Short mmCIF file of C-alpha atoms in Angstrom, two decimals:
data_model
loop_
_atom_site.label_atom_id
_atom_site.label_comp_id
_atom_site.label_asym_id
_atom_site.label_seq_id
_atom_site.Cartn_x
_atom_site.Cartn_y
_atom_site.Cartn_z
CA MET A 1 -1.58 0.43 7.34
CA LEU A 2 0.19 -2.63 9.26
CA ALA A 3 -3.08 -4.06 10.02
CA ALA A 4 -4.16 -3.87 6.15
CA SER A 5 -0.77 -5.42 5.15
CA PHE A 6 -1.75 -8.55 7.22
CA ASP A 7 -5.36 -8.39 5.59
CA LEU A 8 -3.57 -8.64 2.25
CA ILE A 9 -1.72 -11.55 3.30
CA HIS A 10 -4.90 -13.30 4.59
CA GLU A 11 -6.61 -12.50 1.33
CA GLY A 12 -3.76 -13.92 -0.74
CA GLU A 13 -3.30 -17.15 1.20
CA PRO A 14 -6.07 -19.29 -0.27
CA TYR A 15 -4.61 -18.67 -3.69
CA GLY A 16 -1.13 -19.83 -2.82
CA GLY A 17 0.39 -19.33 0.56
CA GLY A 18 4.10 -19.92 -0.72
CA TYR A 19 3.68 -17.41 -3.21
CA VAL A 20 2.26 -14.70 -0.72
CA ILE A 21 5.41 -15.17 1.37
CA ALA A 22 7.71 -14.86 -1.70
CA GLY A 23 5.80 -11.69 -2.47
CA VAL A 24 6.26 -10.30 0.91
CA CYS A 25 9.96 -11.00 0.86
CA VAL A 26 10.36 -9.46 -2.66
CA GLY A 27 8.26 -6.52 -1.83
CA ALA A 28 10.43 -5.82 1.12
CA LEU A 29 13.70 -6.22 -0.46
CA PHE A 30 12.30 -4.07 -3.59
CA ILE A 31 11.71 -1.22 -1.27
CA ALA A 32 14.91 -1.56 0.76
CA PHE A 33 16.80 -1.46 -2.58
CA MET A 34 14.74 1.56 -3.81
CA GLN A 35 15.52 3.37 -0.53
CA ARG A 36 19.34 2.65 -0.99
CA ALA A 37 19.15 3.88 -4.65
CA LEU A 38 17.25 7.09 -3.62
CA HIS A 39 19.68 7.55 -0.77
CA ASP A 40 22.48 7.71 -3.36
CA CYS A 41 20.66 10.35 -5.40
CA GLU A 42 21.81 13.91 -4.51
CA ASP A 43 19.47 16.10 -6.64
CA VAL A 44 15.84 14.40 -5.91
CA ASN A 45 13.00 17.03 -6.48
CA PHE A 46 9.41 15.80 -5.77
CA ALA A 47 6.24 17.73 -4.93
CA SER A 48 8.22 21.01 -4.53
CA LEU A 49 10.56 19.20 -2.00
CA GLU A 50 14.21 18.72 -2.24
CA GLY A 51 17.03 16.37 -0.76
CA ALA A 52 15.93 13.82 1.98
CA ASP A 53 12.47 15.31 2.24
CA ALA A 54 11.95 14.45 -1.51
CA ARG A 55 13.55 11.07 -1.19
CA LYS A 56 11.52 10.00 1.67
CA THR A 57 8.30 11.37 0.35
CA LEU A 58 8.91 9.94 -3.23
CA LEU A 59 9.54 6.60 -1.58
CA MET A 60 6.34 6.74 0.41
CA VAL A 61 4.33 7.63 -2.61
CA GLY A 62 6.07 5.10 -5.03
CA ILE A 63 5.44 2.33 -2.45
CA MET A 64 1.81 3.25 -2.02
CA THR A 65 1.32 3.31 -5.87
CA ALA A 66 3.19 0.08 -6.23
CA HIS A 67 1.15 -1.84 -3.68
CA SER A 68 -2.06 -0.72 -5.17
CA LEU A 69 -1.11 -2.89 -8.17
CA GLY A 70 -1.79 -6.05 -6.17
CA GLU A 71 -5.03 -4.57 -4.61
CA GLY A 72 -6.32 -3.81 -8.09
CA SER A 73 -5.73 -7.23 -9.23
CA GLY A 74 -7.43 -8.59 -6.12
CA VAL A 75 -10.63 -6.39 -6.79
CA GLY A 76 -10.91 -7.61 -10.34
CA VAL A 77 -10.32 -11.36 -9.43
CA SER A 78 -12.60 -11.25 -6.57
CA PHE A 79 -15.68 -10.67 -8.87
CA SER A 80 -15.18 -13.97 -10.48
CA GLY A 81 -16.02 -17.34 -9.22
CA ALA A 82 -19.04 -18.75 -7.61
CA LYS A 83 -19.64 -15.84 -5.28
CA GLY A 84 -18.88 -13.51 -7.83
CA TRP A 85 -20.74 -10.08 -7.38
CA ALA A 86 -21.12 -10.53 -3.37
CA GLN A 87 -17.41 -11.48 -2.96
CA GLY A 88 -16.43 -8.72 -5.17
CA GLN A 89 -18.42 -5.92 -3.49
CA LEU A 90 -17.20 -6.93 -0.09
CA VAL A 91 -13.42 -6.89 -1.31
CA THR A 92 -13.92 -3.69 -3.01
CA LEU A 93 -15.66 -2.26 -0.03
CA ALA A 94 -12.65 -3.41 2.37
CA ILE A 95 -10.00 -2.31 0.05
CA GLY A 96 -11.70 0.99 -0.21
CA VAL A 97 -12.03 1.46 3.26
CA HIS A 98 -8.36 0.75 3.98
CA ASN A 99 -7.38 3.35 1.18
CA ILE A 100 -8.59 5.93 3.68
CA PRO A 101 -5.74 5.49 6.28
CA GLU A 102 -3.29 4.91 3.33
CA GLY A 103 -4.39 8.11 1.75
CA MET A 104 -4.16 9.92 4.98
CA ALA A 105 -0.50 8.49 5.57
CA VAL A 106 0.46 9.79 2.27
CA ALA A 107 -1.20 13.16 2.94
CA THR A 108 0.30 13.43 6.41
CA VAL A 109 3.92 12.68 5.10
CA LEU A 110 3.48 15.45 2.51
CA ALA A 111 1.70 17.87 4.84
CA ALA A 112 4.42 17.49 7.40
CA ARG A 113 6.94 18.87 4.99
CA GLY A 114 4.84 21.87 4.04
CA VAL A 115 3.23 20.66 0.76
CA PRO A 116 -0.11 22.37 0.11
CA ALA A 117 -3.28 20.76 1.05
CA TRP A 118 -4.54 20.21 -2.60
CA LYS A 119 -1.28 18.76 -3.56
CA CYS A 120 -1.46 16.31 -0.75
CA ALA A 121 -5.02 15.24 -1.82
CA VAL A 122 -3.99 14.86 -5.31
CA TRP A 123 -1.05 12.58 -4.36
CA ALA A 124 -3.17 10.64 -2.02
CA ILE A 125 -5.58 9.78 -4.73
CA PHE A 126 -2.72 9.05 -7.23
CA THR A 127 -1.45 6.21 -5.16
CA SER A 128 -4.86 4.36 -5.48
CA LEU A 129 -5.29 4.90 -9.28
CA PRO A 130 -3.74 1.57 -10.11
CA GLN A 131 -6.54 -0.19 -8.31
CA PRO A 132 -9.40 0.71 -10.85
CA LEU A 133 -7.03 0.73 -13.73
CA LEU A 134 -6.06 -3.00 -12.97
CA ALA A 135 -9.39 -4.26 -11.68
CA VAL A 136 -11.06 -4.36 -15.18
CA PRO A 137 -8.32 -6.44 -16.93
CA ALA A 138 -8.00 -8.51 -13.82
CA PHE A 139 -11.68 -9.40 -14.07
CA MET A 140 -11.41 -9.93 -17.93
CA PHE A 141 -8.34 -12.08 -17.71
CA VAL A 142 -9.09 -13.77 -14.41
CA GLU A 143 -7.15 -16.84 -15.08
CA ALA A 144 -3.89 -15.03 -15.81
CA PHE A 145 -4.23 -12.48 -12.86
CA GLN A 146 -5.34 -15.27 -10.49
CA ALA A 147 -2.16 -16.94 -10.80
CA MET A 148 -0.34 -13.77 -9.97
CA LEU A 149 -2.75 -12.59 -7.17
CA PRO A 150 -1.04 -14.27 -4.22
CA PHE A 151 2.45 -12.88 -5.23
CA GLY A 152 0.84 -9.32 -5.82
CA MET A 153 -0.89 -9.30 -2.52
CA GLY A 154 2.29 -10.38 -0.68
CA PHE A 155 4.21 -7.79 -2.64
CA ALA A 156 1.84 -5.11 -1.63
CA ALA A 157 2.08 -6.23 1.99
CA GLY A 158 5.77 -6.48 2.01
CA CYS A 159 5.97 -2.84 0.56
CA MET A 160 3.58 -1.67 3.24
CA ILE A 161 5.15 -3.48 6.21
CA TRP A 162 8.50 -2.10 5.20
CA ILE A 163 7.31 1.49 5.02
CA VAL A 164 5.59 1.18 8.33
CA ILE A 165 8.44 -0.20 10.18
CA ALA A 166 11.24 1.83 8.48
CA GLU A 167 9.68 5.22 7.92
CA LEU A 168 6.27 5.67 9.51
CA LEU A 169 6.58 4.34 12.84
CA PRO A 170 10.04 6.31 13.58
CA ASP A 171 8.32 9.56 12.38
CA ALA A 172 5.20 8.72 14.70
CA LEU A 173 7.50 8.24 17.67
CA LYS A 174 9.05 11.64 17.17
CA GLY A 175 5.78 13.43 17.50
CA ALA A 176 3.90 10.99 20.18
CA SER A 177 4.78 8.94 23.11
CA ALA A 178 5.29 5.11 22.47
CA GLU A 179 2.10 4.43 24.41
CA THR A 180 0.04 6.88 22.24
CA VAL A 181 1.49 5.14 18.98
CA ALA A 182 0.83 1.70 20.41
CA THR A 183 -2.59 2.33 21.40
CA ALA A 184 -3.50 3.98 18.01
CA ALA A 185 -1.94 1.06 16.03
CA THR A 186 -3.70 -1.58 18.14
CA VAL A 187 -7.11 0.15 18.01
CA SER A 188 -6.78 0.51 14.29
CA ALA A 189 -5.83 -3.12 13.78
CA GLY A 190 -8.80 -4.13 16.20
CA ALA A 191 -11.03 -2.03 13.91
CA LEU A 192 -9.85 -3.31 10.73
CA GLU A 193 -10.24 -6.83 11.98
CA GLY A 194 -13.61 -6.20 13.20
CA PHE A 195 -14.57 -4.77 9.79
CA ARG A 196 -13.20 -8.00 8.09
CA MET A 197 -15.64 -10.25 10.48
#
């Protein structure tokens, strides 16, 4: 997910680097605010979970769903322009492939808290639903969406970077050694980068 975040940043840069940076910062601040707001709520229930587990899971699912907004816009916008169909297929494939570890991350967080497998699958799919729902309007109204694309990509990246550093990494380090986590993260980043080439 961390590598995919930087992929989003790179994809948004040609449309406006400053807006991407602003999006990253706003995304991270938004998630930090949401975590604080959820932390103050006592009676949080989500996916048959309660308390701290429900707050953490709701935050994860919310972040993954919100970041899909930028990705859906990116898919729609990518089908426009001179390269059109070829570029759109490539971006759709790249985002589709990186949806796999994102869905696995959501499902893993849920499964670790005892949520049944079918609910894990439903929530993993739910977090990516904004992508196809926004891709068509983004293509139809490409000029409006293209202006928002760098900020949206940055926002999505900021959300994901924050959740990786604040939530997923500490959880991974509880269940595995630092060397194992670092190796898995490095190999994953290398594989994603290789796929981009």
